[in-house]
Short mmCIF file of N, CA and C in Angstrom, two decimals:
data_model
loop_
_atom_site.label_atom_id
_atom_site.label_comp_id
_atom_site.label_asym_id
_atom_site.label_seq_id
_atom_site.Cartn_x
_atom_site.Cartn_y
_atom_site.Cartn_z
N UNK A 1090 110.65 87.22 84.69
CA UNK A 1090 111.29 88.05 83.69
C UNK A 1090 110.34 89.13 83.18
N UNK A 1091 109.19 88.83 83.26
CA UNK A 1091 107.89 89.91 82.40
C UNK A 1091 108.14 90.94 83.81
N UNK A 1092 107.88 90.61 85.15
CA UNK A 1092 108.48 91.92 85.83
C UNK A 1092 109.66 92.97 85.58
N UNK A 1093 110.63 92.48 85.42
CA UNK A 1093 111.58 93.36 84.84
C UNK A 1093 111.83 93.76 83.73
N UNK A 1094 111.15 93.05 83.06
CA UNK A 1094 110.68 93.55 81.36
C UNK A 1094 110.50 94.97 81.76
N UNK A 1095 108.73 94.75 82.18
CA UNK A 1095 107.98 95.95 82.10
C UNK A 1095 108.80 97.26 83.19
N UNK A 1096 109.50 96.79 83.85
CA UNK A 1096 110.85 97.60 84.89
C UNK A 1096 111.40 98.36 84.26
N UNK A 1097 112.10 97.38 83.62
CA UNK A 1097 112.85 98.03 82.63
C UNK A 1097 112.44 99.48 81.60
N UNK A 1098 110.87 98.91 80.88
CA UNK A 1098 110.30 100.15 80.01
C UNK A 1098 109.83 101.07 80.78
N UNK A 1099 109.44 100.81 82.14
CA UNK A 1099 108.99 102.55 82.74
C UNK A 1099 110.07 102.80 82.69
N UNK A 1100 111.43 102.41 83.53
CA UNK A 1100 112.67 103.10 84.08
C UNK A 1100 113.45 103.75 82.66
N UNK A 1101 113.09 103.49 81.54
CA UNK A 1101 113.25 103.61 80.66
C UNK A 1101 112.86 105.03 79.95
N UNK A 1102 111.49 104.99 80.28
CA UNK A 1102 110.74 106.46 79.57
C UNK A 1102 110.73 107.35 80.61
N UNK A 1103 111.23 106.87 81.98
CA UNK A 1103 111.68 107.60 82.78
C UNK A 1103 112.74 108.55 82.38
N UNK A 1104 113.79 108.00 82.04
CA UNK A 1104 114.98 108.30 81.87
C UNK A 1104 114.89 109.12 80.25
N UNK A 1105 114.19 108.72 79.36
CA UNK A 1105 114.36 109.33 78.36
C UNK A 1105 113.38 110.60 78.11
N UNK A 1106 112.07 110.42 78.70
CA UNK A 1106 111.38 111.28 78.81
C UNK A 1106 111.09 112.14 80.05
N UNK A 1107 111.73 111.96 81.01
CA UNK A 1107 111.48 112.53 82.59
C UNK A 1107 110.96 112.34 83.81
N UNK A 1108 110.37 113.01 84.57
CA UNK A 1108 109.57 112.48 85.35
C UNK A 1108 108.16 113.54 85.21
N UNK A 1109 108.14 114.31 84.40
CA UNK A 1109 106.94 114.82 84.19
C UNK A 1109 106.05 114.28 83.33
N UNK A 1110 106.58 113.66 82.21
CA UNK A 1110 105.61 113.24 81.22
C UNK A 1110 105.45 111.75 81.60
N UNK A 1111 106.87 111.15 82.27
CA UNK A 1111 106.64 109.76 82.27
C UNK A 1111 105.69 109.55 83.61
N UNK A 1112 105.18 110.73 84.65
CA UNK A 1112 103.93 110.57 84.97
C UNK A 1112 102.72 110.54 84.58
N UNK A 1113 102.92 111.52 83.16
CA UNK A 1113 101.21 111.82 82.86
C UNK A 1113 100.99 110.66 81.46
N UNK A 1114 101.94 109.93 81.33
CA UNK A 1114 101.60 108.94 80.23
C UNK A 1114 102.00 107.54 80.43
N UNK A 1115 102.83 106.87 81.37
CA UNK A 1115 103.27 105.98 81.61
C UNK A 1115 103.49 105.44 82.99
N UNK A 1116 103.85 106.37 83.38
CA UNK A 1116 103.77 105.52 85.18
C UNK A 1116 102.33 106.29 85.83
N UNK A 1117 101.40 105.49 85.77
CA UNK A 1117 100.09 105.47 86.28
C UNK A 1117 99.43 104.47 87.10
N UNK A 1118 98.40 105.19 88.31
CA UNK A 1118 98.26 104.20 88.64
C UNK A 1118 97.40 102.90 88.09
N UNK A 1119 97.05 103.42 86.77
CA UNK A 1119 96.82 101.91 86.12
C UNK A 1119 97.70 101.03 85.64
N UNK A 1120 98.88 101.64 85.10
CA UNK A 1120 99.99 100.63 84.64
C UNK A 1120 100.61 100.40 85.89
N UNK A 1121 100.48 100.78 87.45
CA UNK A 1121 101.25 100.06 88.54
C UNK A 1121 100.24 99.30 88.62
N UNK A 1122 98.63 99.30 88.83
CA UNK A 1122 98.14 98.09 88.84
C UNK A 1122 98.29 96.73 88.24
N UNK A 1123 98.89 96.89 86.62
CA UNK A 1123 98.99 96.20 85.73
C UNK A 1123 100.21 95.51 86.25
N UNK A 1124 101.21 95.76 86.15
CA UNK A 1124 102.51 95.56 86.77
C UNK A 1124 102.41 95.48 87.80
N UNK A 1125 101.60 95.37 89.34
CA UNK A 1125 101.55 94.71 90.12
C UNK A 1125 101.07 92.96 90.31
N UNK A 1126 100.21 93.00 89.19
CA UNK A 1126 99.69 91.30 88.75
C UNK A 1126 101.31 90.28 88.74
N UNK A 1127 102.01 90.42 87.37
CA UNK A 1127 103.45 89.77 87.39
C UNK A 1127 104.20 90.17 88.66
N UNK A 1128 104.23 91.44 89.47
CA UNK A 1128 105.22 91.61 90.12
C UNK A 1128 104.76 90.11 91.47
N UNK A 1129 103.50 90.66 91.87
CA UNK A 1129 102.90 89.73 92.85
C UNK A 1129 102.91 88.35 92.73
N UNK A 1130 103.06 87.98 91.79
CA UNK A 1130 103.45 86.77 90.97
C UNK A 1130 104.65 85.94 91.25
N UNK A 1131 105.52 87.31 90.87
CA UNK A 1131 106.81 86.48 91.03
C UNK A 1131 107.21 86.72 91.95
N UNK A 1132 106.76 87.60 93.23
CA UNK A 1132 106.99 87.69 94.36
C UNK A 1132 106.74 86.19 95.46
N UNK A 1133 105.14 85.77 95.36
CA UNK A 1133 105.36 84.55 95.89
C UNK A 1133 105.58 83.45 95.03
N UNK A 1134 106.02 83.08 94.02
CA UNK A 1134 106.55 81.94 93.42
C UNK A 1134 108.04 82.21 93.39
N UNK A 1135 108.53 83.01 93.62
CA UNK A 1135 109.90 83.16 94.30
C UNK A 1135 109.91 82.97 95.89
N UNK A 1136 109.67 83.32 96.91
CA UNK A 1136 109.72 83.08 98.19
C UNK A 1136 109.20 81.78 97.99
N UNK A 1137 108.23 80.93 97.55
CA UNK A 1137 107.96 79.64 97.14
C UNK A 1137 108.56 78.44 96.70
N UNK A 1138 109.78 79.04 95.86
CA UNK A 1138 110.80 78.61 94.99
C UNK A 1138 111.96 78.29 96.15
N UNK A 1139 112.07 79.33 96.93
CA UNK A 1139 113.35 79.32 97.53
C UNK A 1139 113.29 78.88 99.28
N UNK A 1140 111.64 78.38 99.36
CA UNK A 1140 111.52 77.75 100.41
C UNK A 1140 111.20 76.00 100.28
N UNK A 1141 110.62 76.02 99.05
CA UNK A 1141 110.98 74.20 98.94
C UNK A 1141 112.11 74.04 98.05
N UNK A 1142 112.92 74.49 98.05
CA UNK A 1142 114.49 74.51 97.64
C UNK A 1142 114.17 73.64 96.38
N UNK A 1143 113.91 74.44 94.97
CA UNK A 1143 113.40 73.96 93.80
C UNK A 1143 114.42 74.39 93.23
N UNK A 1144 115.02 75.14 93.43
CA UNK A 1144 116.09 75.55 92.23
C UNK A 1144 117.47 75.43 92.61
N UNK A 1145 117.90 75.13 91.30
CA UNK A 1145 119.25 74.47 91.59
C UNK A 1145 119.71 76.22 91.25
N UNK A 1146 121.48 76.12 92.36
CA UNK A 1146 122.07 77.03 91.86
C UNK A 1146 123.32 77.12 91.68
N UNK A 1147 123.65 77.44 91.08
CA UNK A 1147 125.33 77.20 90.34
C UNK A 1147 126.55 77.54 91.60
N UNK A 1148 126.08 78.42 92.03
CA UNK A 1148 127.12 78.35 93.45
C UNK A 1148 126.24 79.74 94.53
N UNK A 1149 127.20 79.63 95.35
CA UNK A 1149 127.05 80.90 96.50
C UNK A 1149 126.12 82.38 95.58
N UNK A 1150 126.88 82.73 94.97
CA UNK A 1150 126.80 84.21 94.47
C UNK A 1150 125.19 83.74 93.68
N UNK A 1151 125.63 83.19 92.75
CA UNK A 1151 123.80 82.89 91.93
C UNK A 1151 122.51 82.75 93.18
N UNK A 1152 123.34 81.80 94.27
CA UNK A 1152 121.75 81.89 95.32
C UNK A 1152 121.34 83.34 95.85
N UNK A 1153 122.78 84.26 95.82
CA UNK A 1153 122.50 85.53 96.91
C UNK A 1153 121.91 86.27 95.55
N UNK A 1154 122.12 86.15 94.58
CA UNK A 1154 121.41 86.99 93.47
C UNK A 1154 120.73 86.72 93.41
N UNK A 1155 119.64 85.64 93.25
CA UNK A 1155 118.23 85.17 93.24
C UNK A 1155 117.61 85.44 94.30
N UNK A 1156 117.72 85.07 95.46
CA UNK A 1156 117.58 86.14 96.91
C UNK A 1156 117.22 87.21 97.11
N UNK A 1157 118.37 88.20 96.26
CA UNK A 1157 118.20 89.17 96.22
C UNK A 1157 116.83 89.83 95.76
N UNK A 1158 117.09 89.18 94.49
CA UNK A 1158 116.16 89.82 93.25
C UNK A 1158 114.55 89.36 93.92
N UNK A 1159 114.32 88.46 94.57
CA UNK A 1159 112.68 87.93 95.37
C UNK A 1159 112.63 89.36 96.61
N UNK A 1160 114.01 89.31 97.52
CA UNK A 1160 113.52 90.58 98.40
C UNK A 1160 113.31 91.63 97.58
N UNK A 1161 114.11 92.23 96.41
CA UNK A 1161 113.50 93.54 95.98
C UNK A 1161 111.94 93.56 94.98
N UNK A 1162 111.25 92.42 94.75
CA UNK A 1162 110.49 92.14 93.83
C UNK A 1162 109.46 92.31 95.06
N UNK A 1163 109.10 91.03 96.09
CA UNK A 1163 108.89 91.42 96.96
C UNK A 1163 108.31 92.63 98.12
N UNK A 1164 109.68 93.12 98.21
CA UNK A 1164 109.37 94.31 99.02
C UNK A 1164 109.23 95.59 98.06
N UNK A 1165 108.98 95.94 96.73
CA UNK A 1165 108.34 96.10 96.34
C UNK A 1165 106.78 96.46 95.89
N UNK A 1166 106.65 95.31 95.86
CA UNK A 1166 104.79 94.84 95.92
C UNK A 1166 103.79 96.05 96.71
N UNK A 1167 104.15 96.06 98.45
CA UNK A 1167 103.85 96.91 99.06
C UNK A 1167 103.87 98.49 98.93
N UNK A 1168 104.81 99.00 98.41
CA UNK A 1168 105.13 100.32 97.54
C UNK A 1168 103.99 100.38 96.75
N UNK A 1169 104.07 99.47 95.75
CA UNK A 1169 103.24 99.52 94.72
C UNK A 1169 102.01 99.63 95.12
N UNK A 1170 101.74 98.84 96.12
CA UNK A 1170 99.76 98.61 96.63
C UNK A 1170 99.58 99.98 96.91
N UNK A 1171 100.27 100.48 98.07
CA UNK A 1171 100.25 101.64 98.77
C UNK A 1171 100.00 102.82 97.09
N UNK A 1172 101.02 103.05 96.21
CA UNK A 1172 100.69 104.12 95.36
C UNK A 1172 99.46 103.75 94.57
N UNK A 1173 99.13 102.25 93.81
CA UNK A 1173 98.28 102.42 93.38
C UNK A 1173 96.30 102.12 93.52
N UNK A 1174 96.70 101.93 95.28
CA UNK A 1174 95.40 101.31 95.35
C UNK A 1174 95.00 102.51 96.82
N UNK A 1175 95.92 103.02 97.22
CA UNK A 1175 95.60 103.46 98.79
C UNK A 1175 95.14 104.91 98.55
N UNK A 1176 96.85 105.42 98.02
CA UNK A 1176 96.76 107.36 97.27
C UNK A 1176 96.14 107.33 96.05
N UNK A 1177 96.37 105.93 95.50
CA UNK A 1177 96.34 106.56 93.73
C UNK A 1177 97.16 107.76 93.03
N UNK A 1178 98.04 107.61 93.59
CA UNK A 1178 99.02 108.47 92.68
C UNK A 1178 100.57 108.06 93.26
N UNK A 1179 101.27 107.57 91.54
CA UNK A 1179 102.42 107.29 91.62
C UNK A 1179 103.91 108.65 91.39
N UNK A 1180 102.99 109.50 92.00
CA UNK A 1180 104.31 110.93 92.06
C UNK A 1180 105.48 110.47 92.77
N UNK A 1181 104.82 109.31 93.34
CA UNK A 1181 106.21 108.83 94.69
C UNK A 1181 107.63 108.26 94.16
N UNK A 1182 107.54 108.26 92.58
CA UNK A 1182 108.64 108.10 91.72
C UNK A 1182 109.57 109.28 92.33
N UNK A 1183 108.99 110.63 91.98
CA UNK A 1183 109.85 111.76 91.89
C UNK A 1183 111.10 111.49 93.57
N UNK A 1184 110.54 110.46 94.32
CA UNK A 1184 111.05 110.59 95.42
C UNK A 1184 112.88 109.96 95.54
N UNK A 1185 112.76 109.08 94.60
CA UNK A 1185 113.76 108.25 93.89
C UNK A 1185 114.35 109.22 92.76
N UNK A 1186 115.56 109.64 92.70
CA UNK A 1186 116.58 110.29 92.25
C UNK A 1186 116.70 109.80 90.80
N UNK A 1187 116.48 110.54 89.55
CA UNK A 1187 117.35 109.81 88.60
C UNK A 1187 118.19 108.80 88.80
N UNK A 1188 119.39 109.03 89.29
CA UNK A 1188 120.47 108.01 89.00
C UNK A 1188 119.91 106.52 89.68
N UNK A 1189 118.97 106.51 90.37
CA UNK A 1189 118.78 105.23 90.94
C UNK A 1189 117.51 104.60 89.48
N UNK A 1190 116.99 105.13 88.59
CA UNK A 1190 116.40 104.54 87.57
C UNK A 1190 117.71 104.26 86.94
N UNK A 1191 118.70 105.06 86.64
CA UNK A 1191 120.12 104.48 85.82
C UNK A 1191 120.86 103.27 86.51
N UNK A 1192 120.57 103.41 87.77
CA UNK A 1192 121.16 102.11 88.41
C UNK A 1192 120.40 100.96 88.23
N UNK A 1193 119.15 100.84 88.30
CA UNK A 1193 118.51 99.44 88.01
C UNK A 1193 118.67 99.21 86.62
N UNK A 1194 118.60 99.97 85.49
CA UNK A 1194 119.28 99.80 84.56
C UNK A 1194 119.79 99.23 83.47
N UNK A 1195 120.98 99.98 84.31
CA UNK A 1195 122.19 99.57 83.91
C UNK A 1195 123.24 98.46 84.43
N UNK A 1196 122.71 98.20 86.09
CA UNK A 1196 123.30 97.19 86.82
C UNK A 1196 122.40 96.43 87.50
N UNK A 1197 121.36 96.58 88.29
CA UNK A 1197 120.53 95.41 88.48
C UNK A 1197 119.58 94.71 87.57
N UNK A 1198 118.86 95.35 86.83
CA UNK A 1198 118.20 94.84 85.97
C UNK A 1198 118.95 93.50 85.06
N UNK A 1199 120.20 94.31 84.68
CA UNK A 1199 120.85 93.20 83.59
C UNK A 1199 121.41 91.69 84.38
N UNK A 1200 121.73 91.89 85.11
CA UNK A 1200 122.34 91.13 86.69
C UNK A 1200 120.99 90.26 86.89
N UNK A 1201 119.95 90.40 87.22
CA UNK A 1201 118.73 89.85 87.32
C UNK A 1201 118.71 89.03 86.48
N UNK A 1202 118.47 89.56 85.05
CA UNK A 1202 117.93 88.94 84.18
C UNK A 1202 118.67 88.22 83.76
N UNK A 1203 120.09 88.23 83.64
CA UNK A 1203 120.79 86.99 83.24
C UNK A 1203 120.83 85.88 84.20
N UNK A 1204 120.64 86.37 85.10
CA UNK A 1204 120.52 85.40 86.69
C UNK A 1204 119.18 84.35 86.00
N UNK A 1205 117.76 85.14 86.21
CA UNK A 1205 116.96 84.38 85.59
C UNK A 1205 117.10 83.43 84.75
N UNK A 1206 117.88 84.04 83.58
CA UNK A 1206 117.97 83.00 82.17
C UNK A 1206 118.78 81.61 82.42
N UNK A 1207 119.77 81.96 83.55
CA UNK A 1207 120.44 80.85 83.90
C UNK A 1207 119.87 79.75 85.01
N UNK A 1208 118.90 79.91 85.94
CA UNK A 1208 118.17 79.28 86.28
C UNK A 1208 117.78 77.80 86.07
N UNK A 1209 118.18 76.95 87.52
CA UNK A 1209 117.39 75.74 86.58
C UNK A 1209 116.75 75.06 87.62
N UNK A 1210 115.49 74.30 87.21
CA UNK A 1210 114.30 73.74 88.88
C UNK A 1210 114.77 72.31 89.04
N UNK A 1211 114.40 72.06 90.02
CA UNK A 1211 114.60 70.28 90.30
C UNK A 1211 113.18 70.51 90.02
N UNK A 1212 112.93 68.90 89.78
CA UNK A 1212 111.49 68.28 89.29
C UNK A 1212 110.76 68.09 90.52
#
């Protein structure tokens, strides 16, 4: 959940402040470093999760949403290494369209995170 937290507040000052400023004050490659720690995190304790079949899931749709949300967390990660450890520079936002920060959002983000909250592990 702290991954999409912090998702949430770039895509956020993205959207409210742009992509000019929300480069020179917020999406940096120190805050992708920072936000690569949780992302990497929940990247393999999700593929982890969903290979010793720890979590219970309420039906079909909850497993393909949890699924989901590990491949985009996931495949992710790599993006991230690449802008903040290879170029050092996260301009590669501008490459991604507004409306796709309004789409995580407004529809995956919230979708995620209630997914999360509902969550439950076998022992």
């Amino acid at each position: 959940m702290l991954t999409i937290g912090l998702g949430v507040a770039l895509h956020i000052y993205r959207v409210i402040f742009g992509d000019q400023l929300a480069l020179k004050y917020a999406i940096t490659p120190l805050t992708d470093r920072i936000l690569l720690i949780p992302m990497t995190y929940a990247a393999v304790t999700g593929i982890a999760l969903l290979a010793r079949r720890r979590v219970i899931f309420a039906n079909r749709r909850h497993r393909a949403l949890f699924t989901g949300s590990v491949v985009y967390i996931a495949g992710s990660v790599p993006l991230h290494v690449y802008c903040s450890y290879i170029i050092v520079d996260t301009t590669l936002v501008t490459w991604f369209p507004m409306w796709f920060s309004y789409l995580l959002l407004i529809v995956v983000y919230p979708v995620f995170l209630t997914m999360f909250w509902r969550l439950h592990y076998r022992n």
